[in-house]
Amino acid sequence: MKFFIDTANLAQIQEAHDLGILDGVTTNPSLMAKEGVKGADAIIEHYRKICEIVDGDVSAEVFSTKFEDIIEEGKKLAAIHKKIIVKVPMIKDGVKAIKWFTDNGIATNCTLVFSAGQAILAAKAGAKYVSPFVGRIDDSGWDGMELVSQITHIYQLQNYKTEVLVASIRNPNHIIRAAELGADVITSPLSSILGLLYHPLTDIGLAKFLEDAKKM
Ligand code: G3P
């Protein structure tokens, strides 16, 4: 399972990269705005900086919702760097645009996916990645991982090549569950990735080893 970090924060991307486990980055308009990135030139420059840090795919989301506009914006994003994956929302014009990008050699990540039906459409249109938002589903009182289970099952049965990218991760357990369900990728905040590191017995055990090491 690939590990992507879900942020536009350069320091966090660098930290995850330095840990040696980073396979890519996903961003969205909210995450870019959080970093204070404003204006076309600044956006392009920020994506370039991300691409220079990470060895892997970098999802950059379109702001447009009409087919022709999505195509124009997606072409510009894809031209920034070969690592860029054009992130397109799961709407009617988005599905049409994903198909166009697929036919024209531009890789896509279909975002804002909340149902198996949407995931089937994303795969049919040829998206490289499909992004079910597990945390937001959990926040609404449903079970995000149930959807991941459904999508991975359907994709396997139908031999769809689209990779299941579990997004909207809220905690380390989401990452573990995604791995158990055979997801291809998770995209997570740095805190949940680092959360995988910790166990109290590791801390207790290490403290004892270090104490005993002084006696050697
Ligand atoms: O980038 C898409 C997704 O991961 C957003 O997560 O935390 O805003 O629900 P969140």
CSV table of C-alpha atoms and ligand atoms in Angstrom, one decimal:
chain,number,residue,atom,x,y,z
A,1,MET,CA,0.0,0.0,0.0
A,2,LYS,CA,1.4,3.4,-1.0
A,3,PHE,CA,1.6,6.2,1.5
A,4,PHE,CA,0.6,9.7,0.3
A,5,ILE,CA,0.5,12.7,2.6
A,6,ASP,CA,-2.7,14.9,2.4
A,7,THR,CA,-1.3,18.4,2.8
A,8,ALA,CA,0.2,21.3,0.9
A,9,ASN,CA,2.5,22.2,3.8
A,10,LEU,CA,6.1,21.9,2.5
A,11,ALA,CA,7.6,21.3,5.9
A,12,GLN,CA,5.3,18.4,6.6
A,13,ILE,CA,5.9,16.9,3.1
A,14,GLN,CA,9.6,17.2,3.7
A,15,GLU,CA,9.3,15.5,7.1
A,16,ALA,CA,7.3,12.6,5.7
A,17,HIS,CA,9.7,12.3,2.8
A,18,ASP,CA,12.7,12.3,5.2
A,19,LEU,CA,11.1,9.4,7.1
A,20,GLY,CA,11.6,7.4,3.9
A,21,ILE,CA,8.0,6.1,3.5
A,22,LEU,CA,6.4,8.8,1.3
A,23,ASP,CA,5.1,7.7,-2.1
A,24,GLY,CA,3.1,10.8,-3.1
A,25,VAL,CA,1.1,13.9,-2.1
A,26,THR,CA,-2.5,14.9,-2.4
A,27,THR,CA,-3.8,18.5,-2.1
A,28,ASN,CA,-7.1,20.1,-2.5
A,29,PRO,CA,-8.3,23.8,-2.6
A,30,SER,CA,-8.8,23.9,1.2
A,31,LEU,CA,-5.3,22.6,1.9
A,32,MET,CA,-3.7,25.1,-0.6
A,33,ALA,CA,-5.7,28.0,0.9
A,34,LYS,CA,-4.5,26.9,4.4
A,35,GLU,CA,-0.9,27.5,3.2
A,36,GLY,CA,-1.8,31.0,2.0
A,37,VAL,CA,-1.2,30.1,-1.6
A,38,LYS,CA,-3.0,32.8,-3.7
A,39,GLY,CA,-3.0,33.6,-7.4
A,40,ALA,CA,-2.1,31.5,-10.5
A,41,ASP,CA,1.7,32.0,-10.4
A,42,ALA,CA,1.9,31.2,-6.7
A,43,ILE,CA,-0.2,28.0,-7.2
A,44,ILE,CA,2.1,26.8,-10.0
A,45,GLU,CA,5.2,27.6,-8.0
A,46,HIS,CA,3.9,25.8,-4.9
A,47,TYR,CA,3.1,22.7,-6.9
A,48,ARG,CA,6.6,22.8,-8.4
A,49,LYS,CA,8.1,23.0,-4.9
A,50,ILE,CA,6.0,19.9,-3.8
A,51,CYS,CA,7.1,18.0,-6.9
A,52,GLU,CA,10.8,18.7,-6.2
A,53,ILE,CA,10.5,17.2,-2.7
A,54,VAL,CA,8.4,14.0,-3.4
A,55,ASP,CA,9.3,11.0,-5.4
A,56,GLY,CA,5.9,10.1,-6.7
A,57,ASP,CA,2.5,11.4,-7.8
A,58,VAL,CA,1.2,14.8,-6.7
A,59,SER,CA,-2.5,15.4,-7.0
A,60,ALA,CA,-3.5,19.0,-8.0
A,61,GLU,CA,-7.2,19.7,-8.0
A,62,VAL,CA,-9.1,21.7,-10.6
A,63,PHE,CA,-11.4,24.5,-9.4
A,64,SER,CA,-13.7,24.4,-12.5
A,65,THR,CA,-16.9,22.4,-12.7
A,66,LYS,CA,-17.7,22.7,-16.4
A,67,PHE,CA,-16.3,20.2,-18.9
A,68,GLU,CA,-14.4,22.7,-21.1
A,69,ASP,CA,-13.0,24.6,-18.1
A,70,ILE,CA,-11.9,21.4,-16.3
A,71,ILE,CA,-10.0,20.4,-19.5
A,72,GLU,CA,-8.3,23.7,-19.8
A,73,GLU,CA,-7.4,23.9,-16.1
A,74,GLY,CA,-6.3,20.3,-16.0
A,75,LYS,CA,-4.0,20.7,-19.1
A,76,LYS,CA,-2.3,23.6,-17.3
A,77,LEU,CA,-1.9,21.7,-14.1
A,78,ALA,CA,-0.5,18.6,-15.9
A,79,ALA,CA,2.0,20.9,-17.7
A,80,ILE,CA,3.5,22.1,-14.4
A,81,HIS,CA,5.4,18.8,-13.8
A,82,LYS,CA,5.3,15.1,-14.9
A,83,LYS,CA,4.4,14.1,-11.3
A,84,ILE,CA,1.1,16.0,-11.4
A,85,ILE,CA,-2.1,14.0,-11.3
A,86,VAL,CA,-5.2,16.1,-12.1
A,87,LYS,CA,-7.7,15.8,-9.3
A,88,VAL,CA,-11.3,16.0,-10.6
A,89,PRO,CA,-14.5,16.1,-8.6
A,90,MET,CA,-17.1,13.3,-9.0
A,91,ILE,CA,-19.7,15.3,-11.0
A,92,LYS,CA,-21.2,14.6,-14.4
A,93,ASP,CA,-18.8,17.0,-16.2
A,94,GLY,CA,-16.0,15.6,-14.0
A,95,VAL,CA,-16.6,12.0,-15.3
A,96,LYS,CA,-16.6,13.3,-18.8
A,97,ALA,CA,-13.4,15.2,-18.2
A,98,ILE,CA,-11.7,12.1,-16.6
A,99,LYS,CA,-12.5,10.2,-19.8
A,100,TRP,CA,-11.1,13.0,-21.9
A,101,PHE,CA,-7.9,13.1,-19.8
A,102,THR,CA,-7.5,9.3,-19.9
A,103,ASP,CA,-7.8,9.3,-23.7
A,104,ASN,CA,-5.3,12.1,-23.9
A,105,GLY,CA,-2.6,10.6,-21.6
A,106,ILE,CA,-3.3,12.7,-18.6
A,107,ALA,CA,-3.6,10.8,-15.3
A,108,THR,CA,-6.5,11.7,-12.9
A,109,ASN,CA,-7.6,11.3,-9.3
A,110,CYS,CA,-11.4,11.2,-9.0
A,111,THR,CA,-12.2,13.0,-5.7
A,112,LEU,CA,-15.2,13.5,-3.4
A,113,VAL,CA,-16.3,9.9,-3.8
A,114,PHE,CA,-18.9,8.7,-1.3
A,115,SER,CA,-20.6,5.7,-2.9
A,116,ALA,CA,-19.8,2.5,-4.8
A,117,GLY,CA,-21.7,3.8,-7.8
A,118,GLN,CA,-19.5,6.8,-8.1
A,119,ALA,CA,-16.4,4.6,-7.8
A,120,ILE,CA,-17.6,2.4,-10.7
A,121,LEU,CA,-18.1,5.5,-12.9
A,122,ALA,CA,-14.6,6.8,-12.0
A,123,ALA,CA,-13.1,3.4,-13.0
A,124,LYS,CA,-15.2,3.2,-16.2
A,125,ALA,CA,-13.9,6.7,-17.1
A,126,GLY,CA,-10.3,5.5,-16.6
A,127,ALA,CA,-9.3,7.5,-13.5
A,128,LYS,CA,-5.8,6.4,-12.2
A,129,TYR,CA,-7.1,6.9,-8.6
A,130,VAL,CA,-10.5,6.9,-6.9
A,131,SER,CA,-10.7,8.8,-3.6
A,132,PRO,CA,-13.4,7.6,-1.1
A,133,PHE,CA,-13.5,10.1,1.8
A,134,VAL,CA,-13.7,7.7,4.8
A,135,GLY,CA,-13.4,10.3,7.6
A,136,ARG,CA,-16.2,12.5,6.3
A,137,ILE,CA,-18.5,9.4,6.0
A,138,ASP,CA,-17.6,8.4,9.6
A,139,ASP,CA,-18.3,12.0,10.7
A,140,SER,CA,-21.8,11.7,9.2
A,141,GLY,CA,-22.5,8.6,11.2
A,142,TRP,CA,-21.9,6.0,8.4
A,143,ASP,CA,-19.0,3.6,8.0
A,144,GLY,CA,-16.3,4.8,5.7
A,145,MET,CA,-14.4,1.6,5.7
A,146,GLU,CA,-17.5,-0.3,4.6
A,147,LEU,CA,-17.4,1.7,1.4
A,148,VAL,CA,-13.7,0.9,0.9
A,149,SER,CA,-14.5,-2.8,1.4
A,150,GLN,CA,-17.3,-2.5,-1.2
A,151,ILE,CA,-15.1,-0.7,-3.8
A,152,THR,CA,-12.1,-3.0,-3.4
A,153,HIS,CA,-14.4,-6.0,-3.8
A,154,ILE,CA,-16.1,-4.6,-6.9
A,155,TYR,CA,-12.8,-3.5,-8.5
A,156,GLN,CA,-11.3,-6.9,-8.0
A,157,LEU,CA,-14.4,-8.7,-9.5
A,158,GLN,CA,-14.5,-6.4,-12.5
A,159,ASN,CA,-10.7,-6.2,-12.9
A,160,TYR,CA,-10.8,-2.4,-12.9
A,161,LYS,CA,-7.3,-0.9,-13.0
A,162,THR,CA,-8.2,2.3,-11.0
A,163,GLU,CA,-6.3,2.4,-7.7
A,164,VAL,CA,-8.3,2.8,-4.5
A,165,LEU,CA,-6.9,5.8,-2.7
A,166,VAL,CA,-8.4,6.0,0.8
A,167,ALA,CA,-8.7,9.7,1.7
A,168,SER,CA,-10.0,11.8,4.5
A,169,ILE,CA,-8.1,9.8,7.0
A,170,ARG,CA,-8.7,10.8,10.6
A,171,ASN,CA,-6.5,8.4,12.7
A,172,PRO,CA,-3.9,5.7,12.5
A,173,ASN,CA,-6.6,3.0,12.6
A,174,HIS,CA,-8.0,4.2,9.3
A,175,ILE,CA,-4.6,3.4,7.8
A,176,ILE,CA,-4.5,-0.1,9.3
A,177,ARG,CA,-8.0,-0.8,8.2
A,178,ALA,CA,-7.2,0.4,4.7
A,179,ALA,CA,-4.3,-2.0,4.5
A,180,GLU,CA,-6.4,-4.9,5.8
A,181,LEU,CA,-9.0,-4.2,3.0
A,182,GLY,CA,-6.3,-4.2,0.3
A,183,ALA,CA,-6.5,-0.5,-0.6
A,184,ASP,CA,-3.8,0.5,-3.0
A,185,VAL,CA,-3.0,3.9,-1.4
A,186,ILE,CA,-3.8,6.0,1.7
A,187,THR,CA,-3.5,9.7,1.8
A,188,SER,CA,-3.2,10.9,5.4
A,189,PRO,CA,-2.3,13.9,7.5
A,190,LEU,CA,1.2,13.6,9.0
A,191,SER,CA,-0.2,13.2,12.5
A,192,SER,CA,-2.0,9.9,11.6
A,193,ILE,CA,1.1,8.6,9.8
A,194,LEU,CA,3.3,9.4,12.8
A,195,GLY,CA,0.6,7.9,15.1
A,196,LEU,CA,1.5,4.5,13.6
A,197,LEU,CA,4.8,4.8,15.4
A,198,TYR,CA,3.6,4.8,18.9
A,199,HIS,CA,2.9,2.1,21.4
A,200,PRO,CA,3.3,2.5,25.2
A,201,LEU,CA,5.0,-0.9,25.5
A,202,THR,CA,7.7,0.3,23.1
A,203,ASP,CA,8.3,3.3,25.3
A,204,ILE,CA,8.4,1.2,28.5
A,205,GLY,CA,10.6,-1.4,26.8
A,206,LEU,CA,13.0,1.2,25.5
A,207,ALA,CA,13.3,3.0,28.8
A,208,LYS,CA,14.2,-0.4,30.5
A,209,PHE,CA,16.8,-1.3,27.8
A,210,LEU,CA,18.4,2.1,28.1
A,211,GLU,CA,18.5,1.8,31.9
A,212,ASP,CA,20.1,-1.7,31.6
A,213,ALA,CA,22.5,-0.5,29.0
A,214,LYS,CA,24.1,1.8,31.6
A,215,LYS,CA,25.0,-1.3,33.6
A,216,MET,CA,27.0,-2.9,30.7
B,1,G3P,O1,-7.8,15.6,0.1
B,1,G3P,C1,-9.1,14.9,0.2
B,1,G3P,C2,-9.4,14.5,1.6
B,1,G3P,O2,-8.4,13.7,2.1
B,1,G3P,C3,-9.9,15.5,2.6
B,1,G3P,O3,-9.9,15.1,3.9
B,1,G3P,O4,-10.0,15.7,6.3
B,1,G3P,O5,-10.8,17.3,4.6
B,1,G3P,O6,-12.1,15.3,5.1
B,1,G3P,P1,-10.7,15.9,5.0
